[in-house]
CSV table of N, CA and C in Angstrom, one decimal:
chain,number,residue,atom,x,y,z
A,1,MET,N,109.3,-84.9,-32.0
A,1,MET,CA,107.9,-85.0,-32.1
A,1,MET,C,107.3,-84.8,-30.8
A,2,VAL,N,106.3,-84.2,-30.5
A,2,VAL,CA,105.5,-84.1,-29.5
A,2,VAL,C,104.1,-84.6,-29.6
A,3,THR,N,103.7,-85.3,-28.6
A,3,THR,CA,102.3,-86.1,-28.7
A,3,THR,C,101.5,-85.3,-28.0
A,4,VAL,N,100.1,-84.8,-28.6
A,4,VAL,CA,99.2,-83.9,-27.9
A,4,VAL,C,98.0,-84.7,-27.5
A,5,THR,N,97.6,-84.7,-26.4
A,5,THR,CA,96.4,-85.5,-25.8
A,5,THR,C,95.5,-84.5,-25.2
A,6,HIS,N,94.2,-84.9,-25.0
A,6,HIS,CA,92.8,-84.0,-24.7
A,6,HIS,C,92.9,-84.4,-23.1
A,7,GLY,N,92.7,-83.4,-22.5
A,7,GLY,CA,92.4,-83.7,-20.9
A,7,GLY,C,91.9,-82.5,-20.3
A,8,PRO,N,91.5,-82.3,-19.0
A,8,PRO,CA,91.0,-81.4,-18.4
A,8,PRO,C,91.9,-80.5,-18.1
A,9,ILE,N,91.8,-79.2,-18.1
A,9,ILE,CA,92.6,-78.1,-17.8
A,9,ILE,C,92.3,-77.6,-16.4
A,10,THR,N,93.1,-77.6,-15.5
A,10,THR,CA,92.7,-77.3,-14.1
A,10,THR,C,93.4,-75.8,-13.9
A,11,GLN,N,92.7,-74.8,-13.2
A,11,GLN,CA,93.3,-73.7,-12.9
A,11,GLN,C,92.8,-73.3,-11.3
A,12,ALA,N,93.5,-72.9,-10.7
A,12,ALA,CA,93.3,-72.7,-9.4
A,12,ALA,C,93.2,-71.2,-9.1
A,13,VAL,N,92.2,-70.6,-8.3
A,13,VAL,CA,92.0,-69.1,-8.0
A,13,VAL,C,91.9,-68.9,-6.5
A,14,THR,N,92.7,-68.2,-6.1
A,14,THR,CA,92.8,-68.1,-4.6
A,14,THR,C,92.2,-66.5,-4.3
A,15,ALA,N,91.4,-66.5,-3.5
A,15,ALA,CA,90.5,-65.2,-3.3
A,15,ALA,C,90.1,-65.3,-1.7
A,16,THR,N,89.9,-64.2,-1.1
A,16,THR,CA,89.4,-64.0,0.1
A,16,THR,C,87.9,-63.1,0.1
A,17,GLY,N,87.2,-63.5,1.1
A,17,GLY,CA,85.9,-62.9,1.2
A,17,GLY,C,84.9,-63.8,1.8
A,18,THR,N,83.7,-63.4,1.9
A,18,THR,CA,82.5,-64.0,2.2
A,18,THR,C,81.5,-64.6,1.0
A,19,LEU,N,81.4,-66.1,1.1
A,19,LEU,CA,80.5,-66.6,0.3
A,19,LEU,C,79.1,-66.4,0.6
A,20,LYS,N,78.3,-66.1,-0.5
A,20,LYS,CA,76.9,-66.0,0.2
A,20,LYS,C,76.0,-66.9,-0.9
A,21,PRO,N,74.9,-67.7,-0.4
A,21,PRO,CA,74.3,-68.6,-1.3
A,21,PRO,C,73.5,-67.8,-2.3
A,22,VAL,N,73.2,-68.1,-3.4
A,22,VAL,CA,72.4,-67.4,-4.6
A,22,VAL,C,71.0,-67.6,-4.2
A,23,GLN,N,70.8,-68.7,-3.5
A,23,GLN,CA,69.4,-68.7,-2.9
A,23,GLN,C,69.3,-69.3,-1.4
A,24,ASN,N,68.6,-68.6,-0.6
A,24,ASN,CA,68.7,-69.0,0.9
A,24,ASN,C,67.2,-69.1,1.3
A,25,VAL,N,66.8,-70.4,1.6
A,25,VAL,CA,65.4,-70.7,2.0
A,25,VAL,C,65.3,-71.3,3.4
A,26,GLN,N,64.5,-70.6,4.3
A,26,GLN,CA,64.4,-71.1,5.5
A,26,GLN,C,63.2,-72.3,5.6
A,27,VAL,N,63.3,-73.3,6.3
A,27,VAL,CA,62.1,-74.2,6.5
A,27,VAL,C,62.0,-74.4,7.9
A,28,GLY,N,60.5,-74.6,8.3
A,28,GLY,CA,60.2,-74.9,9.6
A,28,GLY,C,58.9,-75.5,9.6
A,29,SER,N,58.5,-75.7,11.0
A,29,SER,CA,57.4,-76.5,11.1
A,29,SER,C,56.3,-75.9,11.2
A,30,GLN,N,54.8,-76.1,11.1
A,30,GLN,CA,53.8,-75.6,11.1
A,30,GLN,C,53.3,-75.8,12.6
A,31,VAL,N,53.7,-77.2,13.2
A,31,VAL,CA,53.0,-77.6,14.2
A,31,VAL,C,54.2,-77.8,15.3
A,32,SER,N,54.0,-77.6,16.7
A,32,SER,CA,54.9,-77.8,17.4
A,32,SER,C,55.0,-78.8,18.3
A,33,GLY,N,56.2,-79.5,18.6
A,33,GLY,CA,56.2,-80.7,19.4
A,33,GLY,C,57.6,-81.2,19.4
A,34,ASN,N,57.8,-82.5,19.7
A,34,ASN,CA,59.2,-83.0,19.8
A,34,ASN,C,59.4,-83.9,18.2
A,35,ILE,N,60.6,-83.3,18.0
A,35,ILE,CA,61.2,-84.0,16.6
A,35,ILE,C,61.6,-85.4,16.6
A,36,GLN,N,60.9,-86.3,15.7
A,36,GLN,CA,61.1,-87.7,15.9
A,36,GLN,C,62.5,-88.1,15.3
A,37,LYS,N,62.7,-87.7,14.0
A,37,LYS,CA,64.1,-87.7,13.5
A,37,LYS,C,64.6,-86.8,12.4
A,38,LEU,N,65.6,-86.3,12.7
A,38,LEU,CA,66.1,-85.3,11.8
A,38,LEU,C,67.3,-85.8,10.7
A,39,PHE,N,66.9,-85.6,9.5
A,39,PHE,CA,67.9,-86.2,8.5
A,39,PHE,C,68.9,-85.2,7.9
A,40,VAL,N,68.7,-83.9,8.4
A,40,VAL,CA,69.7,-83.0,7.8
A,40,VAL,C,70.5,-82.5,9.0
A,41,ASP,N,72.2,-82.3,8.4
A,41,ASP,CA,73.0,-81.8,9.4
A,41,ASP,C,73.7,-80.8,8.6
A,42,PHE,N,74.6,-80.2,9.4
A,42,PHE,CA,75.5,-79.0,8.9
A,42,PHE,C,76.2,-79.7,7.5
A,43,ASN,N,76.1,-79.1,6.2
A,43,ASN,CA,76.8,-79.2,5.1
A,43,ASN,C,76.3,-80.6,4.4
A,44,SER,N,75.1,-81.0,4.8
A,44,SER,CA,74.6,-82.2,4.2
A,44,SER,C,73.9,-81.9,3.1
A,45,ILE,N,73.7,-82.5,1.8
A,45,ILE,CA,73.1,-82.5,0.6
A,45,ILE,C,71.7,-82.5,0.9
A,46,VAL,N,70.8,-81.6,0.6
A,46,VAL,CA,69.3,-81.7,0.8
A,46,VAL,C,68.7,-81.6,-0.6
A,47,LYS,N,67.6,-82.6,-0.9
A,47,LYS,CA,67.0,-82.5,-2.0
A,47,LYS,C,65.7,-82.1,-1.9
A,48,ALA,N,65.1,-81.2,-2.8
A,48,ALA,CA,63.8,-80.9,-2.9
A,48,ALA,C,62.4,-82.1,-2.5
A,49,GLY,N,61.8,-81.6,-1.8
A,49,GLY,CA,60.7,-82.5,-1.2
A,49,GLY,C,61.0,-83.0,0.2
A,50,PRO,N,60.0,-83.8,0.7
A,50,PRO,CA,60.0,-84.4,2.1
A,50,PRO,C,61.5,-85.1,2.3
A,51,GLY,N,61.8,-85.1,3.8
A,51,GLY,CA,62.8,-85.9,4.2
A,51,GLY,C,64.0,-85.1,4.9
A,52,GLY,N,63.5,-83.9,5.5
A,52,GLY,CA,64.4,-83.2,6.2
A,52,GLY,C,64.2,-83.6,7.7
A,53,CYS,N,63.0,-83.7,8.1
A,53,CYS,CA,62.8,-84.1,9.6
A,53,CYS,C,61.3,-84.6,9.7
A,54,THR,N,61.1,-85.6,10.4
A,54,THR,CA,59.8,-86.1,10.9
A,54,THR,C,59.6,-85.5,12.2
A,55,ASP,N,58.3,-85.2,12.3
A,55,ASP,CA,58.0,-84.4,13.6
A,55,ASP,C,56.8,-85.2,14.2
A,56,ARG,N,57.0,-85.6,15.1
A,56,ARG,CA,55.9,-86.2,16.2
A,56,ARG,C,54.5,-86.8,15.5
A,57,SER,N,54.8,-87.5,14.6
A,57,SER,CA,53.7,-88.1,13.9
A,57,SER,C,52.8,-89.0,14.6
A,58,VAL,N,53.5,-89.6,15.5
A,58,VAL,CA,52.8,-90.7,16.4
A,58,VAL,C,51.4,-90.0,17.1
A,59,VAL,N,51.8,-88.8,17.7
A,59,VAL,CA,50.8,-88.0,18.6
A,59,VAL,C,49.6,-87.6,17.4
A,60,PHE,N,50.1,-87.1,16.4
A,60,PHE,CA,49.3,-86.4,15.5
A,60,PHE,C,48.5,-87.5,14.7
A,61,GLN,N,48.9,-88.7,14.6
A,61,GLN,CA,48.3,-90.0,14.0
A,61,GLN,C,47.1,-90.3,15.0
A,62,ALA,N,47.5,-90.3,16.3
A,62,ALA,CA,46.4,-90.4,17.3
A,62,ALA,C,45.3,-89.5,17.2
A,63,ASN,N,45.6,-88.3,17.1
A,63,ASN,CA,44.6,-87.1,16.8
A,63,ASN,C,43.6,-87.6,15.8
A,64,VAL,N,44.2,-88.1,14.7
A,64,VAL,CA,43.3,-88.3,13.6
A,64,VAL,C,42.5,-89.4,13.7
A,65,ASN,N,42.9,-90.5,14.4
A,65,ASN,CA,42.1,-91.7,14.8
A,65,ASN,C,41.1,-91.2,15.7
A,66,GLN,N,41.4,-90.3,16.6
A,66,GLN,CA,40.3,-89.8,17.6
A,66,GLN,C,39.4,-89.0,16.9
A,67,ALA,N,39.7,-88.2,16.1
A,67,ALA,CA,38.8,-87.5,15.2
A,67,ALA,C,37.9,-88.3,14.4
A,68,GLU,N,38.5,-89.3,13.7
A,68,GLU,CA,37.7,-90.4,13.2
A,68,GLU,C,36.7,-91.1,13.8
A,69,GLY,N,36.9,-91.3,15.1
A,69,GLY,CA,35.9,-92.0,16.1
A,69,GLY,C,34.8,-91.0,16.2
A,70,ASP,N,35.4,-89.8,16.5
A,70,ASP,CA,34.4,-88.7,17.0
A,70,ASP,C,33.4,-88.6,16.0
A,71,LEU,N,33.9,-88.5,14.6
A,71,LEU,CA,32.8,-88.2,13.3
A,71,LEU,C,32.0,-89.5,13.5
A,72,ALA,N,32.5,-90.8,13.5
A,72,ALA,CA,31.7,-91.8,13.3
A,72,ALA,C,30.5,-91.8,14.6
A,73,ASN,N,30.7,-91.5,15.7
A,73,ASN,CA,29.9,-91.2,16.7
A,73,ASN,C,29.0,-90.1,16.5
A,74,ALA,N,29.3,-89.1,16.1
A,74,ALA,CA,28.2,-88.1,15.7
A,74,ALA,C,27.3,-88.5,14.6
A,75,GLN,N,28.1,-89.1,13.5
A,75,GLN,CA,27.2,-89.8,12.5
A,75,GLN,C,26.1,-90.5,12.8
A,76,ALA,N,26.4,-91.4,13.7
A,76,ALA,CA,25.4,-92.4,14.6
A,76,ALA,C,24.4,-91.5,15.2
A,77,ALA,N,24.8,-90.6,16.1
A,77,ALA,CA,23.9,-89.8,16.6
A,77,ALA,C,22.9,-88.9,15.8
A,78,LEU,N,23.3,-88.5,14.6
A,78,LEU,CA,22.7,-88.1,13.6
A,78,LEU,C,21.7,-88.9,12.9
A,79,GLU,N,21.8,-90.2,12.6
A,79,GLU,CA,21.2,-91.2,12.2
A,79,GLU,C,19.9,-91.6,13.3
A,80,LEU,N,20.3,-91.6,14.6
A,80,LEU,CA,19.2,-91.7,15.6
A,80,LEU,C,18.4,-90.5,15.7
A,81,ALA,N,18.8,-89.3,15.6
A,81,ALA,CA,18.0,-88.1,15.4
A,81,ALA,C,17.2,-88.1,14.2
A,82,ARG,N,17.5,-88.6,13.1
A,82,ARG,CA,16.6,-88.6,11.9
A,82,ARG,C,15.5,-89.6,12.0
A,83,LEU,N,15.9,-90.7,12.8
A,83,LEU,CA,14.7,-91.9,13.2
A,83,LEU,C,13.8,-91.2,14.0
A,84,ASN,N,14.1,-90.6,15.2
A,84,ASN,CA,13.4,-89.9,16.1
A,84,ASN,C,12.6,-88.9,15.5
A,85,GLU,N,12.9,-88.1,14.6
A,85,GLU,CA,12.1,-86.9,14.2
A,85,GLU,C,11.2,-87.6,13.3
A,86,ALA,N,11.6,-88.6,12.3
A,86,ALA,CA,10.6,-89.2,11.4
A,86,ALA,C,9.4,-89.9,12.4
A,87,ARG,N,9.9,-90.7,13.3
A,87,ARG,CA,8.9,-91.3,14.1
A,87,ARG,C,7.8,-90.3,14.9
A,88,THR,N,8.6,-89.3,15.5
A,88,THR,CA,7.7,-88.0,16.2
A,88,THR,C,6.8,-87.6,15.1
A,89,GLN,N,7.1,-87.5,13.8
A,89,GLN,CA,6.2,-86.8,13.0
A,89,GLN,C,5.2,-87.5,12.8
A,90,ALA,N,5.4,-88.8,12.4
A,90,ALA,CA,4.4,-89.9,12.2
A,90,ALA,C,3.4,-89.8,13.4
A,91,LEU,N,3.9,-89.6,14.7
A,91,LEU,CA,3.0,-89.9,15.8
A,91,LEU,C,2.2,-88.5,16.0
A,92,VAL,N,2.9,-87.2,15.7
A,92,VAL,CA,2.1,-86.1,15.8
A,92,VAL,C,1.0,-86.1,14.5
A,93,ALA,N,1.2,-86.8,13.3
A,93,ALA,CA,0.3,-86.8,12.3
A,93,ALA,C,-0.8,-87.6,12.8
A,94,LYS,N,-0.9,-88.6,13.4
A,94,LYS,CA,-1.9,-89.3,14.0
A,94,LYS,C,-2.5,-88.7,15.4
A,95,GLN,N,-2.1,-87.7,15.7
A,95,GLN,CA,-2.2,-87.1,17.0
A,95,GLN,C,-2.3,-87.8,18.5
A,96,ASN,N,-0.9,-88.6,18.3
A,96,ASN,CA,-0.5,-89.4,19.3
A,96,ASN,C,0.6,-88.8,20.0
A,97,SER,N,1.0,-87.8,19.6
A,97,SER,CA,2.1,-87.1,20.2
A,97,SER,C,2.1,-85.4,20.1
A,98,ALA,N,2.4,-84.8,21.2
A,98,ALA,CA,2.4,-83.4,21.1
A,98,ALA,C,3.0,-82.7,20.1
A,99,GLN,N,3.2,-81.5,19.6
A,99,GLN,CA,3.8,-80.7,18.7
A,99,GLN,C,5.3,-80.4,19.3
A,100,SER,N,5.2,-80.3,20.6
A,100,SER,CA,6.2,-79.9,21.3
A,100,SER,C,7.3,-81.0,21.2
A,101,ASP,N,7.0,-82.2,21.3
A,101,ASP,CA,7.8,-83.4,21.0
A,101,ASP,C,8.3,-83.4,19.7
A,102,LEU,N,7.6,-82.9,18.7
A,102,LEU,CA,8.2,-82.7,17.3
A,102,LEU,C,9.2,-81.8,17.1
A,103,ASP,N,8.8,-80.6,17.8
A,103,ASP,CA,9.7,-79.4,17.9
A,103,ASP,C,11.3,-79.9,18.5
A,104,GLN,N,11.1,-80.7,19.6
A,104,GLN,CA,12.3,-81.2,20.4
A,104,GLN,C,13.1,-82.1,19.3
A,105,ALA,N,12.2,-82.9,18.7
A,105,ALA,CA,13.0,-84.0,17.7
A,105,ALA,C,13.7,-83.3,16.6
A,106,MET,N,13.0,-82.3,16.3
A,106,MET,CA,13.5,-81.4,15.1
A,106,MET,C,14.8,-80.7,15.6
A,107,ALA,N,14.6,-80.1,16.6
A,107,ALA,CA,16.0,-79.2,17.0
A,107,ALA,C,17.2,-80.2,17.3
A,108,ASN,N,16.8,-81.5,17.9
A,108,ASN,CA,17.9,-82.5,18.2
A,108,ASN,C,18.4,-82.9,16.9
A,109,LEU,N,17.7,-82.9,15.9
A,109,LEU,CA,18.2,-83.3,14.4
A,109,LEU,C,19.1,-82.2,13.9
A,110,HIS,N,18.8,-81.0,14.2
A,110,HIS,CA,19.6,-79.9,13.5
A,110,HIS,C,20.9,-80.0,14.4
A,111,GLN,N,20.9,-80.3,15.6
A,111,GLN,CA,22.1,-80.3,16.7
A,111,GLN,C,23.0,-81.2,16.1
A,112,ALA,N,22.3,-82.3,15.7
A,112,ALA,CA,23.2,-83.5,15.4
A,112,ALA,C,23.9,-83.2,14.0
A,113,GLU,N,23.1,-82.5,13.1
A,113,GLU,CA,23.7,-82.4,11.7
A,113,GLU,C,24.8,-81.3,12.0
A,114,ALA,N,24.6,-80.3,12.9
A,114,ALA,CA,25.8,-79.6,13.2
A,114,ALA,C,27.0,-80.1,13.7
A,115,ASN,N,26.7,-80.9,14.7
A,115,ASN,CA,27.7,-81.7,15.4
A,115,ASN,C,28.6,-82.6,14.3
A,116,VAL,N,27.9,-83.1,13.3
A,116,VAL,CA,28.6,-83.9,12.3
A,116,VAL,C,29.5,-82.8,11.6
A,117,LYS,N,29.0,-81.9,11.3
A,117,LYS,CA,29.9,-80.6,10.5
A,117,LYS,C,31.3,-80.2,11.5
A,118,ILE,N,30.8,-80.2,12.6
A,118,ILE,CA,32.0,-79.7,13.7
A,118,ILE,C,33.0,-80.8,13.6
A,119,LYS,N,32.6,-82.1,13.9
A,119,LYS,CA,33.5,-83.1,13.9
A,119,LYS,C,34.3,-83.5,12.4
A,120,GLU,N,33.4,-83.2,11.4
A,120,GLU,CA,34.4,-83.2,9.8
A,120,GLU,C,35.3,-82.2,9.8
A,121,GLY,N,35.1,-81.1,10.5
A,121,GLY,CA,35.8,-79.8,10.5
A,121,GLY,C,37.4,-80.3,11.4
A,122,ALA,N,37.0,-81.1,12.4
A,122,ALA,CA,38.1,-81.4,13.4
A,122,ALA,C,38.9,-82.6,12.7
A,123,LEU,N,38.4,-83.5,12.1
A,123,LEU,CA,39.0,-84.5,11.2
A,123,LEU,C,40.0,-83.8,10.3
A,124,GLU,N,39.5,-82.7,9.5
A,124,GLU,CA,40.4,-82.3,8.4
A,124,GLU,C,41.3,-81.5,9.1
A,125,LYS,N,41.3,-80.8,10.3
A,125,LYS,CA,42.4,-80.2,10.8
A,125,LYS,C,43.5,-81.3,11.4
A,126,ALA,N,43.0,-82.4,11.9
A,126,ALA,CA,43.8,-83.3,12.6
A,126,ALA,C,44.7,-84.0,11.3
A,127,LYS,N,43.9,-84.2,10.1
A,127,LYS,CA,44.7,-84.7,8.9
A,127,LYS,C,45.8,-83.6,8.5
A,128,ALA,N,45.4,-82.4,8.5
A,128,ALA,CA,46.2,-81.4,8.0
A,128,ALA,C,47.6,-81.3,9.0
A,129,ASP,N,47.3,-81.4,10.3
A,129,ASP,CA,48.4,-81.2,11.2
A,129,ASP,C,49.4,-82.4,11.0
A,130,LEU,N,48.7,-83.6,10.8
A,130,LEU,CA,49.6,-84.8,10.6
A,130,LEU,C,50.4,-84.6,9.4
A,131,ASP,N,49.9,-83.9,8.1
A,131,ASP,CA,50.6,-83.7,7.2
A,131,ASP,C,51.8,-82.9,7.1
A,132,HIS,N,51.5,-81.8,8.4
A,132,HIS,CA,52.6,-81.0,8.5
A,132,HIS,C,53.7,-81.4,9.3
A,133,CYS,N,53.8,-82.7,9.7
A,133,CYS,CA,54.7,-83.3,10.6
A,133,CYS,C,56.0,-83.6,9.8
A,134,THR,N,55.9,-83.6,8.6
A,134,THR,CA,57.2,-83.9,7.6
A,134,THR,C,57.5,-82.5,7.0
A,135,ILE,N,58.6,-82.0,7.4
A,135,ILE,CA,59.2,-80.8,6.9
A,135,ILE,C,59.7,-81.0,5.6
A,136,ILE,N,59.3,-80.2,4.5
A,136,ILE,CA,59.6,-80.3,3.1
A,136,ILE,C,60.4,-79.2,2.6
A,137,SER,N,61.4,-79.6,2.0
A,137,SER,CA,62.4,-78.5,1.4
A,137,SER,C,62.1,-78.1,0.2
A,138,PRO,N,61.7,-76.8,-0.2
A,138,PRO,CA,61.4,-76.4,-1.5
A,138,PRO,C,62.2,-76.3,-2.8
A,139,ILE,N,63.6,-76.7,-2.5
A,139,ILE,CA,64.6,-76.5,-3.1
A,139,ILE,C,65.9,-77.4,-3.0
A,140,ASP,N,66.7,-78.0,-4.0
A,140,ASP,CA,67.9,-78.7,-3.7
A,140,ASP,C,69.0,-77.8,-3.1
A,141,GLY,N,69.7,-78.1,-2.1
A,141,GLY,CA,70.8,-77.4,-1.7
A,141,GLY,C,71.5,-78.0,-0.7
A,142,ILE,N,72.4,-77.3,0.2
A,142,ILE,CA,73.2,-77.9,1.1
A,142,ILE,C,72.6,-77.2,2.7
A,143,GLY,N,72.5,-78.1,3.6
A,143,GLY,CA,71.9,-77.6,4.8
A,143,GLY,C,73.0,-76.8,5.6
A,144,HIS,N,72.7,-75.7,6.0
A,144,HIS,CA,73.9,-74.8,6.3
A,144,HIS,C,73.5,-74.1,8.0
A,145,SER,N,72.5,-74.5,8.5
A,145,SER,CA,72.1,-74.0,9.8
A,145,SER,C,71.0,-74.8,10.3
A,146,ARG,N,71.1,-74.8,11.7
A,146,ARG,CA,69.9,-75.6,12.5
A,146,ARG,C,69.6,-74.6,13.6
A,147,LYS,N,68.4,-74.5,14.1
A,147,LYS,CA,68.1,-73.6,15.1
A,147,LYS,C,67.3,-74.8,16.1
A,148,ARG,N,67.1,-74.1,17.3
A,148,ARG,CA,66.4,-74.9,18.4
A,148,ARG,C,67.1,-76.1,19.0
A,149,GLY,N,68.2,-76.2,18.8
A,149,GLY,CA,69.0,-77.1,19.3
A,149,GLY,C,68.9,-78.6,18.8
A,150,CYS,N,68.3,-78.6,17.5
A,150,CYS,CA,68.1,-79.9,16.9
A,150,CYS,C,69.5,-80.7,16.7
A,151,ARG,N,69.3,-81.9,16.9
A,151,ARG,CA,70.6,-82.7,16.7
A,151,ARG,C,70.1,-84.0,16.2
A,152,PRO,N,70.8,-84.4,15.0
A,152,PRO,CA,70.6,-85.7,14.1
A,152,PRO,C,70.7,-86.9,15.0
A,153,ASP,N,71.6,-87.0,16.2
A,153,ASP,CA,71.8,-88.1,16.7
A,153,ASP,C,70.9,-88.4,18.1
A,154,ARG,N,70.2,-87.4,18.4
A,154,ARG,CA,69.4,-87.5,19.5
A,154,ARG,C,67.8,-87.1,19.2
A,155,GLY,N,66.8,-88.1,19.4
A,155,GLY,CA,65.7,-87.9,19.2
A,155,GLY,C,65.0,-86.8,20.5
A,156,GLY,N,63.7,-86.4,20.3
A,156,GLY,CA,63.0,-85.8,21.3
A,156,GLY,C,63.3,-84.4,21.3
A,157,GLU,N,64.2,-83.6,20.6
A,157,GLU,CA,64.4,-82.3,20.4
A,157,GLU,C,63.1,-81.5,19.9
A,158,SER,N,62.9,-80.2,20.6
A,158,SER,CA,61.8,-79.5,20.3
A,158,SER,C,62.1,-78.7,18.9
A,159,ALA,N,61.0,-78.3,18.4
A,159,ALA,CA,60.6,-77.7,17.3
A,159,ALA,C,59.5,-76.7,17.5
A,160,GLY,N,59.8,-75.4,17.3
A,160,GLY,CA,58.7,-74.3,17.4
A,160,GLY,C,58.0,-74.1,16.2
A,161,ALA,N,56.7,-73.8,16.1
A,161,ALA,CA,56.0,-73.3,14.8
A,161,ALA,C,56.2,-72.1,14.9
A,162,ARG,N,56.2,-71.5,13.7
A,162,ARG,CA,56.2,-70.2,13.3
A,162,ARG,C,55.4,-69.7,12.4
């Protein structure tokens, strides 16, 4: 009598040729600068989402901080321009100031409003650049190549935006 057991069946197949991935994705940086830390090497498992590489975030965080300060400064100048325009308008109404003074105050107010919009745009750009400092993989897979001399054991390597 023979005992029958359940278990995996192993079959080996030997073949020659070139393996090609089902899906091949190239990821890169939208901003240029030094790579702070590289988490992916040859044949390492990559999960979809952030975590492949962090890229010069200290510099870009400083840019965000500066843009926030520039915007706050522009908003303060806008507030002062509004006060000056209202004050000059009251003086012109009482005929204690010339119309040209009111024209100048209104022009200063419009310039201050435009400057706030410019600084808001600069802040949005700085925040977008900071967000692009982390390279995000769109799929799960295995890292198979690396360009521009990136090495996970050395910081300060360069990455170019494409």
